[in-house]
Coordinates of C-alpha atoms and ligand atoms in Angstrom, one line a residue:
X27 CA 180.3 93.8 95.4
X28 CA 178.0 90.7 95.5
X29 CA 177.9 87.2 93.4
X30 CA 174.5 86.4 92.4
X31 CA 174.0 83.4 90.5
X32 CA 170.8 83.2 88.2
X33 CA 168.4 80.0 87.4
X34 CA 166.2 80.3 84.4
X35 CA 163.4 77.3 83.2
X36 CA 160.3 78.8 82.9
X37 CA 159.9 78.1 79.2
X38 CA 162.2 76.3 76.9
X39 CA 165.3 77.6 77.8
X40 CA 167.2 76.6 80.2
X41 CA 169.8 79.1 81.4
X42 CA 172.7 80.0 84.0
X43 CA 174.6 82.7 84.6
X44 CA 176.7 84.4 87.5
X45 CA 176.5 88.2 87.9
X46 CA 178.0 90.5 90.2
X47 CA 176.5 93.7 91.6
X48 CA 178.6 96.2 89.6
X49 CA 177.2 94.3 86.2
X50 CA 180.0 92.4 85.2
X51 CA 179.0 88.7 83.6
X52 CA 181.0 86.0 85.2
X53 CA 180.1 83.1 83.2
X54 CA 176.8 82.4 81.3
X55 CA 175.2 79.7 79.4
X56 CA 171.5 79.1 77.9
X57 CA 170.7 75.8 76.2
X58 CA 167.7 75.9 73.8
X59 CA 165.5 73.0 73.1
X60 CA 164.0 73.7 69.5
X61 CA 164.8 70.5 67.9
X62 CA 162.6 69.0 71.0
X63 CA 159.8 71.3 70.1
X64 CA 160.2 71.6 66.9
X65 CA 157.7 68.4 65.3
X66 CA 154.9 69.6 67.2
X67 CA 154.9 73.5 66.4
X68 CA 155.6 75.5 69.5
X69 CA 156.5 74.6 73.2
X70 CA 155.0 71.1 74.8
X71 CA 155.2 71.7 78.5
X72 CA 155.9 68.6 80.5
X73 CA 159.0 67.8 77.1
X74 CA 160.4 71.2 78.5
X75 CA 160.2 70.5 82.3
X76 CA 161.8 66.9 82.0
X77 CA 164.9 68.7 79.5
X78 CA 164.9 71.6 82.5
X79 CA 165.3 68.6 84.8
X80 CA 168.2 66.9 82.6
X81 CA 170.1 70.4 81.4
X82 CA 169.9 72.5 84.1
X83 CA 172.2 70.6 87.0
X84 CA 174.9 70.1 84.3
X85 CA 174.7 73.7 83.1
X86 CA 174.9 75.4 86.8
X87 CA 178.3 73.3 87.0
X88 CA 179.6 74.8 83.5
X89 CA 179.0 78.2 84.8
X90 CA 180.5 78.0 87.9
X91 CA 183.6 75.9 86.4
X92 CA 184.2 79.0 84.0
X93 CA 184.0 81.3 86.5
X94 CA 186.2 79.2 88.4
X95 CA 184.6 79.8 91.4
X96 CA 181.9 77.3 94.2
X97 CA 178.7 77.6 95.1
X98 CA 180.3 78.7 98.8
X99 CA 181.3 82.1 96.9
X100 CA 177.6 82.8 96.3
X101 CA 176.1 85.8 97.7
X102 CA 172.7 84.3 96.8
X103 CA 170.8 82.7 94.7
X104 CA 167.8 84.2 92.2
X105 CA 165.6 81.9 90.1
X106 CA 162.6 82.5 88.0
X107 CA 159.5 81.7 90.1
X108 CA 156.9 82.5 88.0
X109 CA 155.4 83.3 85.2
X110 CA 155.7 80.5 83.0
X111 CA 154.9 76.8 82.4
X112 CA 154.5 75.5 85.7
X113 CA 156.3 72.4 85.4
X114 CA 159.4 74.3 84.0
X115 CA 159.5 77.1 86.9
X116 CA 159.4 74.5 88.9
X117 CA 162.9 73.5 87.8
X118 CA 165.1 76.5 88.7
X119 CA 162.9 77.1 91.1
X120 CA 163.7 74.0 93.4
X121 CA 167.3 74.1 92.1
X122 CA 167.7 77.3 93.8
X123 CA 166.0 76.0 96.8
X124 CA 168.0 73.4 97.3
X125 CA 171.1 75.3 96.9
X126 CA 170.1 77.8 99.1
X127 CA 169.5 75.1 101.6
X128 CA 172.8 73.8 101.2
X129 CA 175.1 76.9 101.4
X130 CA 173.1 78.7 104.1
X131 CA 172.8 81.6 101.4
X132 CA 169.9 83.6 100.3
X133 CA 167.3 82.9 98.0
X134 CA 165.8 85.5 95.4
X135 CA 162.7 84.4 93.8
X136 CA 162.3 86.0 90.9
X137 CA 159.4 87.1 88.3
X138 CA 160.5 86.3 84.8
X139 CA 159.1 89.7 83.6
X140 CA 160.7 91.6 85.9
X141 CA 164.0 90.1 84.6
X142 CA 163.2 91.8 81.1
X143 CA 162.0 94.8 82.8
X144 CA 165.4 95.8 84.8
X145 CA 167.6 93.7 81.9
X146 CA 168.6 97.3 80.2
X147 CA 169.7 98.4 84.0
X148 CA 173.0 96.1 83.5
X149 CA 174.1 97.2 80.1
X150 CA 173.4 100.4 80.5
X151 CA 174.5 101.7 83.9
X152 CA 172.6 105.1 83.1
X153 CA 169.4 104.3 82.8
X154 CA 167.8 105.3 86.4
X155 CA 163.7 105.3 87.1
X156 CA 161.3 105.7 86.0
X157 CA 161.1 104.6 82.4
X158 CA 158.7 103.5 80.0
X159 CA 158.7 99.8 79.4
X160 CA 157.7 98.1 76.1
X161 CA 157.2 94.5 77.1
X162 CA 156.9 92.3 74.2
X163 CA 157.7 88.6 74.1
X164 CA 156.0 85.3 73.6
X165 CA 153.6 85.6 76.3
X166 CA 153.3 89.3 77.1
X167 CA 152.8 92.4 75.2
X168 CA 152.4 95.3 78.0
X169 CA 153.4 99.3 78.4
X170 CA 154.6 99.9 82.0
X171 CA 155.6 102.5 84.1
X172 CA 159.0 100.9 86.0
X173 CA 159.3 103.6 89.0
X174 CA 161.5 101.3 91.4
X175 CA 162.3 97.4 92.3
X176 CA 159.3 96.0 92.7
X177 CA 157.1 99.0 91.3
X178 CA 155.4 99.3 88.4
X179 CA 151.9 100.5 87.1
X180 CA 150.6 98.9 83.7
X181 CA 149.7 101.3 81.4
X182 CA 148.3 98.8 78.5
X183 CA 148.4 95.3 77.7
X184 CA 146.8 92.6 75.1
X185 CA 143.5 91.9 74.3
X186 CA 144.3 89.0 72.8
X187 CA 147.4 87.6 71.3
X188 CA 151.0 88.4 73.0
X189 CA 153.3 90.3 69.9
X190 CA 155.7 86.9 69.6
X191 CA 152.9 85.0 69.7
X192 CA 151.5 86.8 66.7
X193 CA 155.0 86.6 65.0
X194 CA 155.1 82.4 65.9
X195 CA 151.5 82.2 64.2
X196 CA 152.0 84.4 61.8
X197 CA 155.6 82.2 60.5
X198 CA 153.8 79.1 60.8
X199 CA 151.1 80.3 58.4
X200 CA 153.7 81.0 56.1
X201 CA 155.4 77.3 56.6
X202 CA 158.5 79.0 58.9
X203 CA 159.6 76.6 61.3
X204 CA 159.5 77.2 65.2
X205 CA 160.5 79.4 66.5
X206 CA 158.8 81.6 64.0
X207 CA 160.0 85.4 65.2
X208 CA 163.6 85.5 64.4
X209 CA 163.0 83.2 60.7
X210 CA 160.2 85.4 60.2
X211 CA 162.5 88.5 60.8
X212 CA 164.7 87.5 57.8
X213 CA 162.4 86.4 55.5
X214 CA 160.5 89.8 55.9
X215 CA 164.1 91.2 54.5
X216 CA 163.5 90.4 51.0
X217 CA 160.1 90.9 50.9
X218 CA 158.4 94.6 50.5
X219 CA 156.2 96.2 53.2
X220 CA 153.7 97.8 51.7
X221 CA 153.1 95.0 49.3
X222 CA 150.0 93.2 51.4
X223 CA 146.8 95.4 52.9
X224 CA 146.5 94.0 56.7
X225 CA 145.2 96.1 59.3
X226 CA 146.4 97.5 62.5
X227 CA 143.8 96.8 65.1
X228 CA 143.3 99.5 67.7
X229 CA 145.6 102.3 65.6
X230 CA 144.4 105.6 66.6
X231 CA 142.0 104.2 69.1
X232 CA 141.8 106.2 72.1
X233 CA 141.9 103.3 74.6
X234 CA 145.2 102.2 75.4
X235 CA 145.5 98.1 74.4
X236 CA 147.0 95.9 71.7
X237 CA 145.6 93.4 69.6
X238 CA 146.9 91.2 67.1
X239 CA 144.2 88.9 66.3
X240 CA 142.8 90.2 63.7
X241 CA 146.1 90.9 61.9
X242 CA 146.8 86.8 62.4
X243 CA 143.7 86.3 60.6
X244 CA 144.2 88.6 57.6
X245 CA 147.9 86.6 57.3
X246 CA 146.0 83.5 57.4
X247 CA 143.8 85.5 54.6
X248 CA 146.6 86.4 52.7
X249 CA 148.0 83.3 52.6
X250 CA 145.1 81.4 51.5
X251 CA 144.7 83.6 48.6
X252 CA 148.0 82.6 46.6
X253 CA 148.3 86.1 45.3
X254 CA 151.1 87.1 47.2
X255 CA 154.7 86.3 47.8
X256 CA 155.4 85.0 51.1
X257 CA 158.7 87.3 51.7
X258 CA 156.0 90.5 51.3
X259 CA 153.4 88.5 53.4
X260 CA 156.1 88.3 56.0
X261 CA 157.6 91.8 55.7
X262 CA 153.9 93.4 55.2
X263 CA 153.1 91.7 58.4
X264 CA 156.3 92.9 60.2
X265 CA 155.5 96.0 59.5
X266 CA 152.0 95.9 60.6
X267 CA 153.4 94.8 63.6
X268 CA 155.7 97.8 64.0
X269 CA 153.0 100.3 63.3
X270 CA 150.3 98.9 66.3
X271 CA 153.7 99.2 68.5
X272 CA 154.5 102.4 67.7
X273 CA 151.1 104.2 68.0
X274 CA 150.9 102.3 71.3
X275 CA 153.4 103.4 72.8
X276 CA 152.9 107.1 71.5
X277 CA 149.9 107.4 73.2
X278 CA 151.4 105.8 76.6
X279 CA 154.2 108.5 76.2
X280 CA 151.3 111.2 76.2
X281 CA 150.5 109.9 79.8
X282 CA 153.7 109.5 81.3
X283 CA 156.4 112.1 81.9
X284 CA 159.3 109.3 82.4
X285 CA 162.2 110.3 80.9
X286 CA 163.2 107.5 79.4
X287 CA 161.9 104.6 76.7
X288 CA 163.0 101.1 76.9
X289 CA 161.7 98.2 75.0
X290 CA 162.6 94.6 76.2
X291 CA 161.6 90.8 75.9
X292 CA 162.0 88.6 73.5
X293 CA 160.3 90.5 70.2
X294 CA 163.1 93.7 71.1
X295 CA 165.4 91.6 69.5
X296 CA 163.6 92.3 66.3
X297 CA 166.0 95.1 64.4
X298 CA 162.9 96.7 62.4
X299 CA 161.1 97.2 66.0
X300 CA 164.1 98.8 68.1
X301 CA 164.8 101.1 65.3
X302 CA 161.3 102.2 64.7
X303 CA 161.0 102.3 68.8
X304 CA 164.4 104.3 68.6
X305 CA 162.9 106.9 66.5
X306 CA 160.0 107.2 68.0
X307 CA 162.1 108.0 71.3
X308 CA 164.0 110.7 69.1
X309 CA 160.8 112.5 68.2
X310 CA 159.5 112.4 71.9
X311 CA 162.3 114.0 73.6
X312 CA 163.0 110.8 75.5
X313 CA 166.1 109.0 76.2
X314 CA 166.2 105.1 74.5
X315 CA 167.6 102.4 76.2
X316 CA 167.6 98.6 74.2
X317 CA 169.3 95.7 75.5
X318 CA 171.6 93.9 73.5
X319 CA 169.7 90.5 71.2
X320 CA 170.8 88.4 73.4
X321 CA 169.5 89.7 76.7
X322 CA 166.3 90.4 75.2
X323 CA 165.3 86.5 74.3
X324 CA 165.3 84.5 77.4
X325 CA 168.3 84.1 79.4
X326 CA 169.6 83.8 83.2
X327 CA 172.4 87.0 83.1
X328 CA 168.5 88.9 83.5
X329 CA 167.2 86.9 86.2
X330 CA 170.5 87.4 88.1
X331 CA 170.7 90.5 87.6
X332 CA 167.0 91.0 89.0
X333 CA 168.3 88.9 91.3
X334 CA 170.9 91.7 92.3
X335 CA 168.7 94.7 92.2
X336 CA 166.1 92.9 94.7
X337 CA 169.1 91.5 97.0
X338 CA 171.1 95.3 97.4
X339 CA 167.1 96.2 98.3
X340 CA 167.2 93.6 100.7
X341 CA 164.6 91.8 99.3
X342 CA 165.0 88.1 99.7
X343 CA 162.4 84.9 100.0
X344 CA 161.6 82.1 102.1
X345 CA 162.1 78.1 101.0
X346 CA 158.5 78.8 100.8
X347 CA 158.4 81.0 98.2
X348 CA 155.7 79.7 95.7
X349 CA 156.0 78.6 91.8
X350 CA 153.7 80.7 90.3
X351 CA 152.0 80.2 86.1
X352 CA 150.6 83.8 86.4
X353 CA 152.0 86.6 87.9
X354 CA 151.3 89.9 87.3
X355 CA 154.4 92.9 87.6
X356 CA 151.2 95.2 88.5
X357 CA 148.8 93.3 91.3
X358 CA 146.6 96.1 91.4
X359 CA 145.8 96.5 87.3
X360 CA 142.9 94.9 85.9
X361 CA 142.4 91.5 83.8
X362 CA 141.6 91.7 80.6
X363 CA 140.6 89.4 78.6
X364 CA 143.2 87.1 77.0
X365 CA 146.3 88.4 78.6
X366 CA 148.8 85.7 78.2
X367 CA 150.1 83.8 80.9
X368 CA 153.6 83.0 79.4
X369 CA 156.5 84.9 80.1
Ligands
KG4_412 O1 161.2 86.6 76.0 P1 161.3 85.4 75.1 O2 162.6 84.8 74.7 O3 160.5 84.2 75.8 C1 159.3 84.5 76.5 O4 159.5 84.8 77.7 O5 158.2 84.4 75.9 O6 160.4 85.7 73.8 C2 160.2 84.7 72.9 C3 159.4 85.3 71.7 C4 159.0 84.3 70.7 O7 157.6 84.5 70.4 C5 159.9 84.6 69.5 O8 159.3 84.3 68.3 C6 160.0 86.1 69.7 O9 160.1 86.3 71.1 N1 161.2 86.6 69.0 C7 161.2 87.5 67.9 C8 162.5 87.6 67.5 N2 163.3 86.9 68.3 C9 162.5 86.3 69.2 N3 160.1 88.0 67.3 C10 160.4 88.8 66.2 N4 161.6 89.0 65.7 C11 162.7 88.5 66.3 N5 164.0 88.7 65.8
ZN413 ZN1 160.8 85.9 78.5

């Protein structure tokens, strides 16, 4: 059994967390900084990297306080190195540096996106590879094949706008404050679905992207209009939403054979989506997997936990291990245009 402890700052979280190889949580904390962010609308990077620099020393001490255990306990030491805001990566990332540095133990640098992608693998002891990955956060919106640590094949990703990105614009168009997914998510329950026409850009298309520019647009549309209600604007949009994910991911599952279907990321915390995603699993044959709310939005318990995958694989870094703003799970797919950058 090994103690891994996990450092997270690569966008306006800032998180901690201790994890042990056979998935127990050991202590955990994430500290949020919306009411920094808030006036302006979504995230202003160097306000997040200078909060990273004040919260995160005093949160690594919390965790291992609760724990009750020293940083001499460690068996190493996993922090985000990329992608993200480069200031904020920065962070965790020279946190865990100098830790490492300090205790003689390893270091783990980790990519933010594969802490969503192997996040289900702690909760849910039975999920082995490969599976088919649903990425969808505030920066990423991407199908991938996970085969292994370390391996995975990109089946699809944006064209444009990242899903939680369309949910942010979309709930600021309606007056919702940041961050707009999760207010946008209840005001959708009052409102009716089918009450506002917007489209679903690439449905039935045979090539395999998303794309949720045009569906911002028709909110924008909608809103300027006055003739509907905002809860049916929301919930209409929501659904919208829902619909480009599910035929997506239908036609990925034509061209993979994995057994499994896991979504993850931020936007998976979105009920409507992992119970449309659940039944689309149902229909397919395959086995779901969905990790809790919590471990979908942005958190360290992930990032350790990547952290302990890539360490029993004896995969560790160097002090020199680089902070990276983009960083690709698949090296070897192509750009296209407009894929975020953001975790
Ligand atoms: O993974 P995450 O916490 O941070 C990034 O790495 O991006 O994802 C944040 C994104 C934001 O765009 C946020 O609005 C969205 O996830 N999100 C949601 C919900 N909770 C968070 N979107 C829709 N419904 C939710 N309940
Ligand atoms: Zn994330």
């Amino acid at each position: 059994m090994t103690v891994i402890l996990g450092l997270e700052s690569s966008c306006d979280d800032s998180a901690v967390a201790l994890v042990t190889s056979d998935r127990r949580i050991l202590a955990q904390a994430v500290v949020g900084q919306t009411a920094a962010h808030q006036p302006y609308g979504g995230v202003v990077p160097e306000i997040a990297a200078r909060a990273h620099v004040e919260i995160l020393p005093d949160l690594i001490r919390r965790v291992l306080n609760d724990a009750g255990l020293s940083v001499h306990d460690l068996d190493a030491i996993a922090a985000t190195a990329g992608p993200g805001l480069i200031g904020g990566v920065m962070v965790a990332l020279l946190a865990g540096k100098g830790l490492a540095l300090a205790t003689g133990k390893a270091l783990i640098a980790v990519n933010h996106l594969e802490g969503h992608a192997l996040s289900p693998r702690l909760v849910d002891p039975d999920l082995g590879f490969p599976y088919l990955l649903l990425l969808v956060s505030g920066g990423h919106c991407q199908l991938l094949e996970v085969r292994g640590i370390g391996d995975y094949r990109r089946l699809a990703t944006t064209i444009d706008d990242a899903a939680g990105e369309a949910f942010d614009k979309a709930a600021k168009l309606l007056g919702l404050l940041y961050p707009g997914g999760p207010a946008l998510e209840e005001l959708a329950k009052s409102g009716n679905p089918m009450a506002v026409p917007l489209p679903r850009p690439l449905v039935g298309s045979g090539e395999p992207h998303f794309s949720f520019a045009g569906l911002k647009s028709a909110v924008q549309r909608a809103v300027a209009s006055s003739e509907h209600k905002r809860e049916d604007i929301a919930a209409s949009f929501q659904q919208a939403v829902v619909d480009c994910l599910l035929d997506r991911t239908a036609l990925a599952l034509g061209s993979s054979d994995a057994p499994a279907l896991v979504v993850a990321g931020g936007v998976a915390a979105n009920q409507a989506i992992r119970s449309a995603l659940a039944d689309l699993a149902r229909r397919e044959g395959r086995r779901f997997s969905v990790p809790p709310a919590w471990l979908c939005t942005d958190n360290a318990a992930m990032i350790a936990w990547a952290g302990a995958e890539r360490f029993a694989a004896g995969l560790t870094d160097g002090l020199d291990a680089p902070a990276r703003a983009r960083w690709p799970l698949d090296e070897s797919a192509e750009k296209v245009r407009g894929a975020g950058v953001k975790a």
